[in-house]
Short mmCIF file of C-alpha atoms in Angstrom, two decimals:
data_model
loop_
_atom_site.label_atom_id
_atom_site.label_comp_id
_atom_site.label_asym_id
_atom_site.label_seq_id
_atom_site.Cartn_x
_atom_site.Cartn_y
_atom_site.Cartn_z
CA GLN A 397 9.78 17.87 3.12
CA LYS A 398 8.12 14.51 2.55
CA GLU A 399 10.12 11.42 3.39
CA VAL A 400 9.41 9.99 -0.06
CA GLU A 401 8.91 12.08 -3.18
CA GLN A 402 7.37 10.72 -6.36
CA ASP A 403 6.23 12.53 -9.48
CA PRO A 404 2.46 11.97 -9.69
CA GLY A 405 2.39 12.18 -13.48
CA PRO A 406 0.31 11.35 -15.39
CA LEU A 407 2.81 9.69 -17.69
CA SER A 408 1.59 8.66 -21.14
CA VAL A 409 3.70 6.46 -23.43
CA PRO A 410 3.11 4.48 -26.61
CA GLU A 411 2.95 0.71 -26.47
CA GLY A 412 6.42 -0.84 -26.60
CA ALA A 413 8.17 2.13 -24.99
CA ILE A 414 10.57 1.87 -22.07
CA VAL A 415 9.09 3.47 -18.98
CA SER A 416 11.18 4.96 -16.20
CA LEU A 417 9.59 5.67 -12.83
CA ASN A 418 11.51 7.25 -9.98
CA CYS A 419 11.39 8.16 -6.32
CA THR A 420 13.69 10.08 -4.06
CA TYR A 421 13.80 9.84 -0.31
CA SER A 422 15.37 11.62 2.62
CA ASN A 423 15.67 8.98 5.35
CA SER A 424 19.05 7.25 5.10
CA ALA A 425 17.79 4.50 7.41
CA PHE A 426 15.58 3.02 4.70
CA GLN A 427 16.88 -0.39 3.66
CA TYR A 428 13.96 -2.15 2.00
CA PHE A 429 12.59 -0.73 -1.22
CA MET A 430 9.43 -1.83 -3.00
CA TRP A 431 7.42 -1.03 -6.08
CA TYR A 432 3.69 -1.67 -6.11
CA ARG A 433 1.23 -1.54 -8.97
CA GLN A 434 -2.29 -0.41 -8.20
CA TYR A 435 -5.16 -0.66 -10.64
CA SER A 436 -8.12 1.63 -10.17
CA ARG A 437 -10.22 0.73 -7.13
CA LYS A 438 -7.95 -2.19 -6.22
CA GLY A 439 -5.34 -2.83 -3.55
CA PRO A 440 -1.62 -2.48 -4.33
CA GLU A 441 0.17 -5.49 -5.82
CA LEU A 442 3.82 -6.04 -4.97
CA LEU A 443 5.95 -5.92 -8.13
CA MET A 444 9.54 -5.65 -6.95
CA TYR A 445 11.30 -5.89 -3.62
CA THR A 446 14.93 -4.89 -3.15
CA TYR A 447 17.14 -4.85 -0.12
CA SER A 448 19.83 -2.14 0.03
CA SER A 449 21.53 -0.88 -3.14
CA GLY A 450 21.67 -2.68 -6.46
CA ASN A 451 19.58 -3.89 -9.35
CA LYS A 452 16.91 -6.53 -9.56
CA GLU A 453 15.29 -7.83 -12.71
CA ASP A 454 12.05 -9.74 -13.12
CA GLY A 455 10.81 -10.21 -16.65
CA ARG A 456 10.12 -6.81 -18.18
CA PHE A 457 10.67 -5.03 -14.86
CA THR A 458 13.98 -3.80 -13.44
CA ALA A 459 14.33 -2.09 -10.08
CA GLN A 460 17.37 -0.02 -9.19
CA VAL A 461 18.37 1.36 -5.82
CA ASP A 462 21.09 3.95 -5.32
CA LYS A 463 21.36 4.54 -1.60
CA SER A 464 24.19 7.05 -1.98
CA SER A 465 21.87 9.32 -3.98
CA LYS A 466 18.71 8.25 -2.12
CA TYR A 467 17.13 7.45 -5.45
CA ILE A 468 15.21 4.43 -6.68
CA SER A 469 13.90 3.57 -10.12
CA LEU A 470 11.60 1.11 -11.82
CA PHE A 471 12.05 0.40 -15.53
CA ILE A 472 9.41 -1.29 -17.61
CA ARG A 473 10.53 -2.63 -20.97
CA ASP A 474 8.22 -3.25 -23.91
CA SER A 475 5.36 -1.57 -22.09
CA GLN A 476 1.86 -2.91 -22.69
CA PRO A 477 -1.58 -1.31 -22.34
CA SER A 478 -2.16 -3.71 -19.44
CA ASP A 479 0.67 -1.94 -17.60
CA SER A 480 -1.55 1.14 -17.33
CA ALA A 481 -1.95 1.69 -13.59
CA THR A 482 -0.64 3.74 -10.71
CA TYR A 483 2.85 2.74 -9.59
CA LEU A 484 3.74 3.35 -5.97
CA CYS A 485 7.22 3.25 -4.53
CA ALA A 486 7.50 2.30 -0.88
CA MET A 487 10.32 1.85 1.56
CA ARG A 488 11.02 1.02 5.16
CA GLY A 489 13.83 0.75 7.66
CA GLY A 490 15.20 2.33 10.77
CA ALA A 491 13.72 2.37 14.22
CA THR A 492 10.05 2.49 13.24
CA ASN A 493 10.39 0.21 10.22
CA LYS A 494 7.08 1.51 8.91
CA LEU A 495 6.29 1.24 5.22
CA ILE A 496 6.29 4.73 3.73
CA PHE A 497 4.67 5.21 0.34
CA GLY A 498 5.24 7.71 -2.42
CA THR A 499 2.20 9.44 -3.86
CA GLY A 500 2.18 7.15 -6.89
CA THR A 501 2.69 7.81 -10.61
CA LEU A 502 -0.23 7.28 -12.95
CA LEU A 503 0.96 5.53 -16.11
CA ALA A 504 -1.03 5.21 -19.31
CA VAL A 505 0.31 3.01 -22.11
CA GLN A 506 -1.40 3.89 -25.37
CA PRO A 507 -2.05 1.05 -27.85
CA GLY B 89 2.43 -14.18 -3.72
CA ALA B 90 0.38 -14.71 -0.62
CA VAL B 91 -3.32 -13.94 -0.69
CA VAL B 92 -5.05 -11.39 1.50
CA SER B 93 -8.80 -11.16 1.19
CA GLN B 94 -10.74 -8.09 2.23
CA HIS B 95 -14.50 -7.96 2.61
CA PRO B 96 -16.67 -6.23 1.60
CA SER B 97 -15.28 -4.66 -1.57
CA TRP B 98 -17.63 -1.75 -1.23
CA VAL B 99 -20.23 -0.63 1.25
CA ILE B 100 -22.70 2.22 1.51
CA CYS B 101 -24.02 3.10 4.94
CA LYS B 102 -26.09 5.79 6.56
CA SER B 103 -24.50 8.49 8.64
CA GLY B 104 -24.33 7.48 12.29
CA THR B 105 -24.16 3.74 11.71
CA SER B 106 -21.15 1.46 12.15
CA VAL B 107 -19.42 -0.56 9.47
CA LYS B 108 -17.13 -3.56 9.89
CA ILE B 109 -14.44 -4.46 7.36
CA GLU B 110 -12.70 -7.83 7.45
CA CYS B 111 -9.17 -8.68 6.40
CA ARG B 112 -8.12 -12.30 6.10
CA SER B 113 -4.82 -13.93 5.21
CA LEU B 114 -5.86 -17.00 3.26
CA ASP B 115 -2.68 -19.02 2.93
CA PHE B 116 -0.37 -17.78 5.65
CA GLN B 117 -0.43 -16.77 9.28
CA ALA B 118 -0.26 -13.02 9.72
CA THR B 119 1.48 -11.92 12.87
CA THR B 120 0.98 -8.31 11.89
CA MET B 121 -1.74 -6.59 9.93
CA PHE B 122 -1.90 -2.99 8.82
CA TRP B 123 -4.82 -0.73 7.98
CA TYR B 124 -4.49 2.10 5.50
CA ARG B 125 -6.73 4.80 4.17
CA GLN B 126 -6.44 6.20 0.68
CA PHE B 127 -8.13 9.31 -0.68
CA PRO B 128 -8.59 9.78 -4.44
CA LYS B 129 -5.31 10.38 -6.25
CA GLN B 130 -3.39 10.24 -3.01
CA SER B 131 -1.09 7.68 -1.49
CA LEU B 132 -1.80 5.20 1.25
CA MET B 133 -1.80 6.59 4.76
CA LEU B 134 -1.15 4.15 7.57
CA MET B 135 -3.90 4.25 10.17
CA ALA B 136 -2.83 1.53 12.58
CA THR B 137 -0.74 -1.56 13.07
CA SER B 138 -2.16 -4.61 14.79
CA ASN B 139 -0.37 -7.62 16.16
CA GLU B 140 -2.29 -10.80 16.85
CA GLY B 141 -3.56 -10.85 20.41
CA SER B 142 -2.45 -7.30 21.20
CA LYS B 143 -4.01 -3.87 21.08
CA ALA B 144 -3.51 -1.99 17.86
CA THR B 145 -1.02 0.84 17.61
CA TYR B 146 -2.62 3.88 16.03
CA GLU B 147 -0.88 6.57 14.03
CA GLN B 148 -0.97 10.14 15.19
CA GLY B 149 -4.26 11.79 14.38
CA VAL B 150 -6.25 8.56 14.03
CA GLU B 151 -9.09 8.28 16.54
CA LYS B 152 -8.93 4.98 18.39
CA ASP B 153 -12.56 5.10 19.46
CA LYS B 154 -13.75 5.77 15.95
CA PHE B 155 -11.68 3.17 14.15
CA LEU B 156 -11.83 0.01 16.23
CA ILE B 157 -9.33 -2.65 15.23
CA ASN B 158 -9.39 -6.23 16.39
CA HIS B 159 -6.78 -8.86 15.50
CA ALA B 160 -8.10 -11.88 17.34
CA SER B 161 -6.46 -14.59 15.26
CA LEU B 162 -3.45 -15.08 13.00
CA THR B 163 -5.65 -14.95 9.92
CA LEU B 164 -8.24 -12.27 10.68
CA SER B 165 -8.27 -8.60 11.54
CA THR B 166 -11.30 -6.33 11.52
CA LEU B 167 -11.70 -2.58 11.26
CA THR B 168 -14.95 -1.11 12.54
CA VAL B 169 -15.78 2.46 11.61
CA THR B 170 -18.10 3.60 14.38
CA SER B 171 -20.71 6.31 14.01
CA ALA B 172 -19.65 6.87 10.43
CA HIS B 173 -19.94 10.31 8.85
CA PRO B 174 -19.57 11.42 5.24
CA GLU B 175 -15.99 12.55 5.87
CA ASP B 176 -15.15 8.91 6.67
CA SER B 177 -15.91 7.99 3.08
CA SER B 178 -12.70 6.64 1.64
CA PHE B 179 -10.87 3.59 0.33
CA TYR B 180 -9.68 1.40 3.19
CA ILE B 181 -6.96 -1.17 2.53
CA CYS B 182 -5.44 -3.82 4.79
CA SER B 183 -2.16 -5.63 4.48
CA ALA B 184 -0.70 -8.60 6.31
CA ARG B 185 2.72 -10.10 6.82
CA THR B 186 4.18 -13.13 8.55
CA ASP B 187 6.97 -11.32 10.39
CA GLU B 188 9.05 -8.16 10.15
CA ASN B 189 11.52 -9.80 7.79
CA THR B 190 8.91 -10.52 5.13
CA GLU B 191 6.94 -8.21 2.96
CA ALA B 192 3.30 -7.44 3.48
CA PHE B 193 0.62 -8.36 0.98
CA PHE B 194 -2.39 -6.18 0.41
CA GLY B 195 -6.08 -6.86 0.26
CA GLN B 196 -8.17 -5.57 -2.60
CA GLY B 197 -9.53 -2.66 -0.58
CA THR B 198 -12.97 -1.58 0.62
CA ARG B 199 -14.65 1.51 -0.72
CA LEU B 200 -16.78 3.04 2.01
CA THR B 201 -19.41 5.62 1.18
CA VAL B 202 -21.30 7.25 4.02
CA VAL B 203 -24.50 9.01 3.00
#
């Protein structure tokens, strides 16, 4: 079993839709949870960073962490074609504190 | 966010030659830098962690003698792929952070093609 599971998609939505992206994980030691956006042939860009459980909002993006269920989500409101990219969840914590990535979800927002 | 610059963005080299990739933190001092490898449609796989002035720590399965990492200053780390072969063709990405309590920022990646 992978430490971090993420549906690879692809996920296609119409412009303006609400997008929900999710990851599950198995390591209860994870404490820091991140979402990255990666455009084709580019490095990942940090979108959201959350410590422990709870919600965090930044503009059209909302990140949720439920440590009891080992489940994290990223919501994108009023999605735009420019949001089309691969979204990677990542997390770290515990003894090694290494950043572990999900496989990424490819999102396409259709104009 | 902080800026991490990676150079070159892409490189094509002949089999058997060596290639050096640079990773620079432009507006902060990076105590730790990380090197990742990413295959098409796959996630980032950590290759090694380097701390300034120390030897890099390599992940299991990563050949130290093939992927030479140097972190000589707080703003520069280099990855040298020695005696490159076609199977080394991949997207290599670095990241850098100030300390373990801050998040790492990523470079734009280097696409290596070995022919």
